[in-house]
Amino acid sequence: MTDCLFCKIAQGEIPSRKAYEDDLVYAFHDIHPLRPTHILAIPKKHIASLAETTAADEPVLGRLLSVAWQLATENGSPDGFRAIINTGRIGGQEVPHLHLHIVGGETPVGPMLCKI
Ligand code: AMP
Ligand code: ZN
């Protein structure tokens, strides 16, 4: 997709702090980290959100999850981490290119959700 921030990051057109790359996935450090470890793992191909996926996307969806632990341990979160995929308006997704947040550090990330 031509005008997508994360497509441009995956293609190297916009700089990022790269954490990992393979044939399907690119990962980089979040520009505004919410925890000491905060990595974003994205499909290299444009997928707008988890709500736009089909069975054809299963290889890349599986890869995003299967590299998460390696990314956490290599980036300061060796005792566990949290994986988050915000989806659409209700999920609070701000960037319309599917991304897996990998958050952690040396202390617990805290409660899963705040009460509303
Ligand atoms: P979400 O709210 O789930 O869509 O998360 C979007 C994330 O992208 C936020 O945590 C932002 O800090 C992060 N972000 C936005 N622009 C950039 C960028 N240029 N480089 C790295 N992270 C970014
Ligand atoms: Zn994109």
mmCIF file of N, CA and C and ligand atoms in Angstrom:
data_model
loop_
_atom_site.group_PDB
_atom_site.id
_atom_site.type_symbol
_atom_site.label_atom_id
_atom_site.label_comp_id
_atom_site.label_asym_id
_atom_site.label_seq_id
_atom_site.Cartn_x
_atom_site.Cartn_y
_atom_site.Cartn_z
ATOM 1 N N MET A 1 0.866 -1.201 0.000
ATOM 2 C CA MET A 1 0.000 0.000 0.000
ATOM 3 C C MET A 1 0.897 1.244 0.000
ATOM 4 N N THR A 2 0.576 2.208 -0.814
ATOM 5 C CA THR A 2 1.506 3.314 -1.041
ATOM 6 C C THR A 2 1.586 4.286 0.134
ATOM 7 N N ASP A 3 0.472 4.574 0.791
ATOM 8 C CA ASP A 3 0.491 5.624 1.805
ATOM 9 C C ASP A 3 0.258 5.064 3.202
ATOM 10 N N CYS A 4 1.021 4.042 3.542
ATOM 11 C CA CYS A 4 0.869 3.408 4.849
ATOM 12 C C CYS A 4 2.189 3.539 5.614
ATOM 13 N N LEU A 5 2.117 4.103 6.808
ATOM 14 C CA LEU A 5 3.318 4.333 7.616
ATOM 15 C C LEU A 5 4.116 3.047 7.832
ATOM 16 N N PHE A 6 3.439 1.968 8.231
ATOM 17 C CA PHE A 6 4.178 0.751 8.559
ATOM 18 C C PHE A 6 4.657 0.010 7.309
ATOM 19 N N CYS A 7 3.956 0.136 6.183
ATOM 20 C CA CYS A 7 4.508 -0.388 4.924
ATOM 21 C C CYS A 7 5.820 0.326 4.608
ATOM 22 N N LYS A 8 5.840 1.638 4.806
ATOM 23 C CA LYS A 8 7.059 2.413 4.512
ATOM 24 C C LYS A 8 8.182 2.028 5.465
ATOM 25 N N ILE A 9 7.854 1.753 6.714
ATOM 26 C CA ILE A 9 8.875 1.298 7.662
ATOM 27 C C ILE A 9 9.408 -0.071 7.238
ATOM 28 N N ALA A 10 8.511 -0.987 6.873
ATOM 29 C CA ALA A 10 8.941 -2.337 6.468
ATOM 30 C C ALA A 10 9.831 -2.286 5.236
ATOM 31 N N GLN A 11 9.580 -1.306 4.370
ATOM 32 C CA GLN A 11 10.364 -1.189 3.134
ATOM 33 C C GLN A 11 11.599 -0.311 3.294
ATOM 34 N N GLY A 12 11.812 0.215 4.506
ATOM 35 C CA GLY A 12 12.991 1.042 4.759
ATOM 36 C C GLY A 12 12.878 2.462 4.258
ATOM 37 N N GLU A 13 11.679 2.876 3.840
ATOM 38 C CA GLU A 13 11.498 4.248 3.339
ATOM 39 C C GLU A 13 11.399 5.240 4.488
ATOM 40 N N ILE A 14 10.956 4.759 5.641
ATOM 41 C CA ILE A 14 10.929 5.569 6.866
ATOM 42 C C ILE A 14 11.796 4.814 7.878
ATOM 43 N N PRO A 15 12.740 5.534 8.537
ATOM 44 C CA PRO A 15 13.657 4.842 9.436
ATOM 45 C C PRO A 15 12.972 4.251 10.668
ATOM 46 N N SER A 16 13.531 3.173 11.171
ATOM 47 C CA SER A 16 13.040 2.558 12.403
ATOM 48 C C SER A 16 14.211 1.883 13.088
ATOM 49 N N ARG A 17 14.042 1.572 14.376
ATOM 50 C CA ARG A 17 15.051 0.785 15.104
ATOM 51 C C ARG A 17 14.699 -0.683 14.927
ATOM 52 N N LYS A 18 15.300 -1.298 13.923
ATOM 53 C CA LYS A 18 14.963 -2.679 13.567
ATOM 54 C C LYS A 18 15.336 -3.658 14.676
ATOM 55 N N ALA A 19 14.432 -4.601 14.943
ATOM 56 C CA ALA A 19 14.707 -5.642 15.936
ATOM 57 C C ALA A 19 14.805 -7.020 15.286
ATOM 58 N N TYR A 20 14.178 -7.184 14.127
ATOM 59 C CA TYR A 20 14.113 -8.525 13.512
ATOM 60 C C TYR A 20 13.536 -8.382 12.108
ATOM 61 N N GLU A 21 13.926 -9.316 11.237
ATOM 62 C CA GLU A 21 13.329 -9.360 9.896
ATOM 63 C C GLU A 21 13.460 -10.773 9.340
ATOM 64 N N ASP A 22 12.412 -11.245 8.694
ATOM 65 C CA ASP A 22 12.509 -12.475 7.897
ATOM 66 C C ASP A 22 11.697 -12.274 6.630
ATOM 67 N N ASP A 23 11.351 -13.359 5.952
ATOM 68 C CA ASP A 23 10.652 -13.197 4.670
ATOM 69 C C ASP A 23 9.235 -12.657 4.832
ATOM 70 N N LEU A 24 8.609 -12.855 5.995
ATOM 71 C CA LEU A 24 7.214 -12.457 6.184
ATOM 72 C C LEU A 24 7.025 -11.293 7.147
ATOM 73 N N VAL A 25 7.958 -11.137 8.085
ATOM 74 C CA VAL A 25 7.756 -10.240 9.237
ATOM 75 C C VAL A 25 8.904 -9.244 9.358
ATOM 76 N N TYR A 26 8.545 -8.028 9.762
ATOM 77 C CA TYR A 26 9.537 -7.009 10.144
ATOM 78 C C TYR A 26 9.178 -6.559 11.557
ATOM 79 N N ALA A 27 10.180 -6.350 12.408
ATOM 80 C CA ALA A 27 9.914 -5.909 13.781
ATOM 81 C C ALA A 27 10.849 -4.763 14.138
ATOM 82 N N PHE A 28 10.320 -3.832 14.925
ATOM 83 C CA PHE A 28 11.071 -2.624 15.268
ATOM 84 C C PHE A 28 10.598 -2.096 16.613
ATOM 85 N N HIS A 29 11.414 -1.246 17.204
ATOM 86 C CA HIS A 29 11.079 -0.691 18.519
ATOM 87 C C HIS A 29 10.027 0.412 18.371
ATOM 88 N N ASP A 30 9.024 0.359 19.250
ATOM 89 C CA ASP A 30 7.995 1.397 19.244
ATOM 90 C C ASP A 30 8.637 2.753 19.539
ATOM 91 N N ILE A 31 8.185 3.763 18.824
ATOM 92 C CA ILE A 31 8.778 5.102 18.958
ATOM 93 C C ILE A 31 8.416 5.737 20.299
ATOM 94 N N HIS A 32 7.308 5.325 20.896
ATOM 95 C CA HIS A 32 6.892 5.821 22.219
ATOM 96 C C HIS A 32 6.685 4.617 23.141
ATOM 97 N N PRO A 33 7.775 4.003 23.611
ATOM 98 C CA PRO A 33 7.631 2.760 24.390
ATOM 99 C C PRO A 33 6.838 2.964 25.671
ATOM 100 N N LEU A 34 5.916 2.030 25.918
ATOM 101 C CA LEU A 34 5.095 2.079 27.129
ATOM 102 C C LEU A 34 5.700 1.247 28.254
ATOM 103 N N ARG A 35 6.653 0.414 27.936
ATOM 104 C CA ARG A 35 7.398 -0.391 28.901
ATOM 105 C C ARG A 35 8.846 -0.449 28.405
ATOM 106 N N PRO A 36 9.794 -0.877 29.272
ATOM 107 C CA PRO A 36 11.198 -0.915 28.826
ATOM 108 C C PRO A 36 11.388 -1.735 27.546
ATOM 109 N N THR A 37 10.629 -2.804 27.409
ATOM 110 C CA THR A 37 10.600 -3.552 26.144
ATOM 111 C C THR A 37 9.279 -3.224 25.442
ATOM 112 N N HIS A 38 9.354 -2.700 24.257
ATOM 113 C CA HIS A 38 8.127 -2.432 23.477
ATOM 114 C C HIS A 38 8.489 -2.511 21.993
ATOM 115 N N ILE A 39 8.221 -3.677 21.442
ATOM 116 C CA ILE A 39 8.536 -3.970 20.043
ATOM 117 C C ILE A 39 7.218 -4.095 19.274
ATOM 118 N N LEU A 40 7.238 -3.679 18.023
ATOM 119 C CA LEU A 40 6.110 -3.911 17.124
ATOM 120 C C LEU A 40 6.551 -4.896 16.052
ATOM 121 N N ALA A 41 5.797 -5.972 15.891
ATOM 122 C CA ALA A 41 6.058 -6.945 14.825
ATOM 123 C C ALA A 41 4.925 -6.842 13.815
ATOM 124 N N ILE A 42 5.290 -6.686 12.548
ATOM 125 C CA ILE A 42 4.273 -6.445 11.509
ATOM 126 C C ILE A 42 4.471 -7.393 10.330
ATOM 127 N N PRO A 43 3.365 -7.699 9.628
ATOM 128 C CA PRO A 43 3.520 -8.393 8.348
ATOM 129 C C PRO A 43 4.195 -7.451 7.350
ATOM 130 N N LYS A 44 5.106 -7.977 6.528
ATOM 131 C CA LYS A 44 5.704 -7.128 5.499
ATOM 132 C C LYS A 44 4.666 -6.687 4.481
ATOM 133 N N LYS A 45 3.703 -7.560 4.205
ATOM 134 C CA LYS A 45 2.655 -7.155 3.245
ATOM 135 C C LYS A 45 1.571 -6.392 3.996
ATOM 136 N N HIS A 46 0.898 -5.517 3.292
ATOM 137 C CA HIS A 46 -0.108 -4.702 3.954
ATOM 138 C C HIS A 46 -1.340 -5.523 4.307
ATOM 139 N N ILE A 47 -1.618 -5.580 5.604
ATOM 140 C CA ILE A 47 -2.895 -6.097 6.116
ATOM 141 C C ILE A 47 -3.374 -5.020 7.077
ATOM 142 N N ALA A 48 -4.567 -4.482 6.852
ATOM 143 C CA ALA A 48 -4.994 -3.306 7.614
ATOM 144 C C ALA A 48 -5.190 -3.618 9.092
ATOM 145 N N SER A 49 -5.757 -4.777 9.393
ATOM 146 C CA SER A 49 -6.012 -5.112 10.797
ATOM 147 C C SER A 49 -6.336 -6.588 10.892
ATOM 148 N N LEU A 50 -6.467 -7.065 12.127
ATOM 149 C CA LEU A 50 -6.853 -8.459 12.335
ATOM 150 C C LEU A 50 -8.252 -8.717 11.766
ATOM 151 N N ALA A 51 -9.039 -7.674 11.613
ATOM 152 C CA ALA A 51 -10.386 -7.810 11.057
ATOM 153 C C ALA A 51 -10.375 -7.978 9.539
ATOM 154 N N GLU A 52 -9.211 -7.828 8.929
ATOM 155 C CA GLU A 52 -9.105 -7.933 7.459
ATOM 156 C C GLU A 52 -8.435 -9.241 7.038
ATOM 157 N N THR A 53 -8.169 -10.130 7.978
ATOM 158 C CA THR A 53 -7.404 -11.337 7.635
ATOM 159 C C THR A 53 -8.305 -12.446 7.102
ATOM 160 N N THR A 54 -7.683 -13.340 6.330
ATOM 161 C CA THR A 54 -8.361 -14.536 5.839
ATOM 162 C C THR A 54 -7.459 -15.736 6.134
ATOM 163 N N ALA A 55 -7.944 -16.906 5.784
ATOM 164 C CA ALA A 55 -7.136 -18.113 5.993
ATOM 165 C C ALA A 55 -5.803 -18.031 5.251
ATOM 166 N N ALA A 56 -5.775 -17.273 4.163
ATOM 167 C CA ALA A 56 -4.527 -17.132 3.397
ATOM 168 C C ALA A 56 -3.442 -16.422 4.197
ATOM 169 N N ASP A 57 -3.833 -15.704 5.235
ATOM 170 C CA ASP A 57 -2.861 -14.969 6.055
ATOM 171 C C ASP A 57 -2.319 -15.797 7.218
ATOM 172 N N GLU A 58 -2.762 -17.043 7.334
ATOM 173 C CA GLU A 58 -2.340 -17.850 8.487
ATOM 174 C C GLU A 58 -0.817 -17.992 8.597
ATOM 175 N N PRO A 59 -0.069 -18.157 7.495
ATOM 176 C CA PRO A 59 1.387 -18.246 7.663
ATOM 177 C C PRO A 59 1.992 -17.019 8.336
ATOM 178 N N VAL A 60 1.592 -15.842 7.926
ATOM 179 C CA VAL A 60 2.205 -14.652 8.532
ATOM 180 C C VAL A 60 1.670 -14.416 9.945
ATOM 181 N N LEU A 61 0.403 -14.738 10.181
ATOM 182 C CA LEU A 61 -0.132 -14.597 11.546
ATOM 183 C C LEU A 61 0.595 -15.546 12.496
ATOM 184 N N GLY A 62 0.836 -16.756 12.047
ATOM 185 C CA GLY A 62 1.574 -17.711 12.864
ATOM 186 C C GLY A 62 3.000 -17.249 13.118
ATOM 187 N N ARG A 63 3.622 -16.686 12.093
ATOM 188 C CA ARG A 63 5.003 -16.224 12.239
ATOM 189 C C ARG A 63 5.100 -15.081 13.249
ATOM 190 N N LEU A 64 4.122 -14.159 13.201
ATOM 191 C CA LEU A 64 4.130 -13.044 14.167
ATOM 192 C C LEU A 64 4.159 -13.576 15.597
ATOM 193 N N LEU A 65 3.347 -14.590 15.870
ATOM 194 C CA LEU A 65 3.299 -15.142 17.227
ATOM 195 C C LEU A 65 4.534 -15.960 17.538
ATOM 196 N N SER A 66 5.033 -16.670 16.562
ATOM 197 C CA SER A 66 6.141 -17.586 16.868
ATOM 198 C C SER A 66 7.470 -16.860 17.036
ATOM 199 N N VAL A 67 7.595 -15.621 16.553
ATOM 200 C CA VAL A 67 8.837 -14.876 16.778
ATOM 201 C C VAL A 67 8.759 -13.993 18.018
ATOM 202 N N ALA A 68 7.586 -13.874 18.624
ATOM 203 C CA ALA A 68 7.398 -12.931 19.733
ATOM 204 C C ALA A 68 8.294 -13.257 20.930
ATOM 205 N N TRP A 69 8.382 -14.524 21.285
ATOM 206 C CA TRP A 69 9.180 -14.902 22.446
ATOM 207 C C TRP A 69 10.652 -14.591 22.228
ATOM 208 N N GLN A 70 11.155 -14.897 21.053
ATOM 209 C CA GLN A 70 12.545 -14.570 20.727
ATOM 210 C C GLN A 70 12.781 -13.059 20.828
ATOM 211 N N LEU A 71 11.857 -12.287 20.308
ATOM 212 C CA LEU A 71 12.016 -10.830 20.351
ATOM 213 C C LEU A 71 11.994 -10.315 21.780
ATOM 214 N N ALA A 72 11.119 -10.883 22.613
ATOM 215 C CA ALA A 72 11.042 -10.458 24.016
ATOM 216 C C ALA A 72 12.349 -10.776 24.741
ATOM 217 N N THR A 73 12.830 -11.995 24.587
ATOM 218 C CA THR A 73 14.033 -12.394 25.328
ATOM 219 C C THR A 73 15.262 -11.630 24.846
ATOM 220 N N GLU A 74 15.313 -11.339 23.564
ATOM 221 C CA GLU A 74 16.490 -10.626 23.037
ATOM 222 C C GLU A 74 16.465 -9.137 23.346
ATOM 223 N N ASN A 75 15.330 -8.662 23.829
ATOM 224 C CA ASN A 75 15.191 -7.218 24.021
ATOM 225 C C ASN A 75 14.760 -6.844 25.436
ATOM 226 N N GLY A 76 15.253 -7.607 26.416
ATOM 227 C CA GLY A 76 15.120 -7.183 27.810
ATOM 228 C C GLY A 76 13.920 -7.696 28.570
ATOM 229 N N SER A 77 13.249 -8.743 28.055
ATOM 230 C CA SER A 77 12.082 -9.267 28.759
ATOM 231 C C SER A 77 12.145 -10.799 28.825
ATOM 232 N N PRO A 78 13.155 -11.335 29.537
ATOM 233 C CA PRO A 78 13.400 -12.780 29.481
ATOM 234 C C PRO A 78 12.467 -13.624 30.338
ATOM 235 N N ASP A 79 11.667 -12.977 31.195
ATOM 236 C CA ASP A 79 10.815 -13.758 32.104
ATOM 237 C C ASP A 79 9.341 -13.719 31.718
ATOM 238 N N GLY A 80 9.062 -13.349 30.483
ATOM 239 C CA GLY A 80 7.683 -13.275 30.017
ATOM 240 C C GLY A 80 7.419 -11.929 29.365
ATOM 241 N N PHE A 81 6.271 -11.814 28.790
ATOM 242 C CA PHE A 81 5.921 -10.576 28.061
ATOM 243 C C PHE A 81 4.425 -10.593 27.817
ATOM 244 N N ARG A 82 3.902 -9.504 27.296
ATOM 245 C CA ARG A 82 2.507 -9.479 26.861
ATOM 246 C C ARG A 82 2.459 -9.157 25.378
ATOM 247 N N ALA A 83 1.600 -9.872 24.654
ATOM 248 C CA ALA A 83 1.387 -9.630 23.226
ATOM 249 C C ALA A 83 -0.007 -9.042 23.048
ATOM 250 N N ILE A 84 -0.076 -7.943 22.324
ATOM 251 C CA ILE A 84 -1.344 -7.215 22.165
ATOM 252 C C ILE A 84 -1.532 -6.879 20.687
ATOM 253 N N ILE A 85 -2.741 -7.122 20.179
ATOM 254 C CA ILE A 85 -3.083 -6.647 18.828
ATOM 255 C C ILE A 85 -4.342 -5.805 18.938
ATOM 256 N N ASN A 86 -4.185 -4.498 18.948
ATOM 257 C CA ASN A 86 -5.341 -3.604 18.957
ATOM 258 C C ASN A 86 -5.995 -3.654 17.581
ATOM 259 N N THR A 87 -7.319 -3.754 17.569
ATOM 260 C CA THR A 87 -8.025 -3.935 16.299
ATOM 261 C C THR A 87 -9.223 -2.998 16.195
ATOM 262 N N GLY A 88 -9.155 -2.103 15.184
ATOM 263 C CA GLY A 88 -10.279 -1.230 14.882
ATOM 264 C C GLY A 88 -10.553 -0.189 15.967
ATOM 265 N N ARG A 89 -11.644 0.505 15.809
ATOM 266 C CA ARG A 89 -11.997 1.603 16.718
ATOM 267 C C ARG A 89 -12.182 1.123 18.145
ATOM 268 N N ILE A 90 -12.859 0.022 18.319
ATOM 269 C CA ILE A 90 -13.120 -0.476 19.675
ATOM 270 C C ILE A 90 -11.830 -0.948 20.337
ATOM 271 N N GLY A 91 -10.940 -1.514 19.542
ATOM 272 C CA GLY A 91 -9.664 -1.987 20.070
ATOM 273 C C GLY A 91 -8.629 -0.894 20.267
ATOM 274 N N GLY A 92 -8.934 0.328 19.795
ATOM 275 C CA GLY A 92 -8.002 1.441 19.963
ATOM 276 C C GLY A 92 -6.836 1.415 18.989
ATOM 277 N N GLN A 93 -7.034 0.800 17.831
ATOM 278 C CA GLN A 93 -5.962 0.751 16.828
ATOM 279 C C GLN A 93 -5.768 2.125 16.190
ATOM 280 N N GLU A 94 -4.527 2.616 16.220
ATOM 281 C CA GLU A 94 -4.247 3.936 15.647
ATOM 282 C C GLU A 94 -3.592 3.849 14.272
ATOM 283 N N VAL A 95 -2.763 2.849 14.075
ATOM 284 C CA VAL A 95 -2.086 2.711 12.780
ATOM 285 C C VAL A 95 -2.745 1.568 12.010
ATOM 286 N N PRO A 96 -3.320 1.857 10.826
ATOM 287 C CA PRO A 96 -4.092 0.834 10.098
ATOM 288 C C PRO A 96 -3.233 -0.120 9.274
ATOM 289 N N HIS A 97 -2.242 -0.717 9.935
ATOM 290 C CA HIS A 97 -1.453 -1.833 9.382
ATOM 291 C C HIS A 97 -1.256 -2.764 10.572
ATOM 292 N N LEU A 98 -1.747 -3.986 10.447
ATOM 293 C CA LEU A 98 -1.708 -4.959 11.540
ATOM 294 C C LEU A 98 -0.354 -4.976 12.240
ATOM 295 N N HIS A 99 -0.381 -4.903 13.560
ATOM 296 C CA HIS A 99 0.880 -4.961 14.317
ATOM 297 C C HIS A 99 0.657 -5.631 15.657
ATOM 298 N N LEU A 100 1.652 -6.414 16.035
ATOM 299 C CA LEU A 100 1.661 -7.105 17.322
ATOM 300 C C LEU A 100 2.578 -6.324 18.261
ATOM 301 N N HIS A 101 1.992 -5.804 19.353
ATOM 302 C CA HIS A 101 2.820 -5.164 20.380
ATOM 303 C C HIS A 101 3.412 -6.265 21.266
ATOM 304 N N ILE A 102 4.699 -6.203 21.517
ATOM 305 C CA ILE A 102 5.374 -7.112 22.442
ATOM 306 C C ILE A 102 5.936 -6.230 23.548
ATOM 307 N N VAL A 103 5.304 -6.298 24.726
ATOM 308 C CA VAL A 103 5.681 -5.383 25.803
ATOM 309 C C VAL A 103 6.152 -6.171 27.020
ATOM 310 N N GLY A 104 7.130 -5.601 27.700
ATOM 311 C CA GLY A 104 7.651 -6.262 28.891
ATOM 312 C C GLY A 104 8.801 -5.476 29.473
ATOM 313 N N GLY A 105 9.659 -6.207 30.171
ATOM 314 C CA GLY A 105 10.794 -5.611 30.865
ATOM 315 C C GLY A 105 11.142 -6.512 32.030
ATOM 316 N N GLU A 106 11.694 -5.914 33.077
ATOM 317 C CA GLU A 106 12.106 -6.714 34.228
ATOM 318 C C GLU A 106 11.067 -6.719 35.330
ATOM 319 N N THR A 107 10.018 -5.906 35.207
ATOM 320 C CA THR A 107 8.929 -5.909 36.192
ATOM 321 C C THR A 107 7.621 -6.185 35.454
ATOM 322 N N PRO A 108 6.598 -6.712 36.169
ATOM 323 C CA PRO A 108 5.345 -7.071 35.499
ATOM 324 C C PRO A 108 4.698 -5.881 34.774
ATOM 325 N N VAL A 109 4.072 -6.177 33.657
ATOM 326 C CA VAL A 109 3.462 -5.102 32.863
ATOM 327 C C VAL A 109 2.177 -4.570 33.508
ATOM 328 N N GLY A 110 1.610 -5.304 34.476
ATOM 329 C CA GLY A 110 0.441 -4.784 35.189
ATOM 330 C C GLY A 110 -0.849 -5.414 34.710
ATOM 331 N N PRO A 111 -1.998 -4.896 35.207
ATOM 332 C CA PRO A 111 -3.290 -5.510 34.879
ATOM 333 C C PRO A 111 -3.564 -5.453 33.381
ATOM 334 N N MET A 112 -4.329 -6.429 32.918
ATOM 335 C CA MET A 112 -4.569 -6.536 31.496
ATOM 336 C C MET A 112 -5.376 -5.359 30.960
ATOM 337 N N LEU A 113 -6.438 -4.974 31.679
ATOM 338 C CA LEU A 113 -7.258 -3.845 31.267
ATOM 339 C C LEU A 113 -7.586 -3.003 32.492
ATOM 340 N N CYS A 114 -7.780 -1.701 32.261
ATOM 341 C CA CYS A 114 -8.278 -0.854 33.344
ATOM 342 C C CYS A 114 -9.806 -0.948 33.347
ATOM 343 N N LYS A 115 -10.400 -0.786 34.529
ATOM 344 C CA LYS A 115 -11.855 -0.762 34.607
ATOM 345 C C LYS A 115 -12.396 0.494 33.934
ATOM 346 N N ILE A 116 -13.581 0.359 33.302
ATOM 347 C CA ILE A 116 -14.208 1.571 32.738
ATOM 348 C C ILE A 116 -15.539 1.801 33.433
HETATM 349 P P1 AMP B 1 -1.862 1.079 17.955
HETATM 350 O O1 AMP B 1 -2.451 2.104 18.875
HETATM 351 O O2 AMP B 1 -2.083 -0.314 18.416
HETATM 352 O O3 AMP B 1 -2.268 1.315 16.515
HETATM 353 O O4 AMP B 1 -0.291 1.278 18.058
HETATM 354 C C1 AMP B 1 0.448 2.073 17.184
HETATM 355 C C2 AMP B 1 1.828 2.169 17.751
HETATM 356 O O5 AMP B 1 2.685 2.629 16.743
HETATM 357 C C3 AMP B 1 1.961 3.150 18.924
HETATM 358 O O6 AMP B 1 2.437 2.449 20.076
HETATM 359 C C4 AMP B 1 2.957 4.178 18.409
HETATM 360 O O7 AMP B 1 3.829 4.653 19.414
HETATM 361 C C5 AMP B 1 3.689 3.400 17.334
HETATM 362 N N1 AMP B 1 4.285 4.209 16.283
HETATM 363 C C6 AMP B 1 3.690 5.164 15.556
HETATM 364 N N2 AMP B 1 4.547 5.670 14.657
HETATM 365 C C7 AMP B 1 5.712 4.991 14.812
HETATM 366 C C8 AMP B 1 6.993 5.038 14.170
HETATM 367 N N3 AMP B 1 7.256 5.903 13.175
HETATM 368 N N4 AMP B 1 7.965 4.208 14.608
HETATM 369 C C9 AMP B 1 7.725 3.345 15.606
HETATM 370 N N5 AMP B 1 6.535 3.236 16.247
HETATM 371 C C10 AMP B 1 5.543 4.050 15.853
HETATM 372 ZN ZN ZN B 2 0.668 -1.050 5.389
#
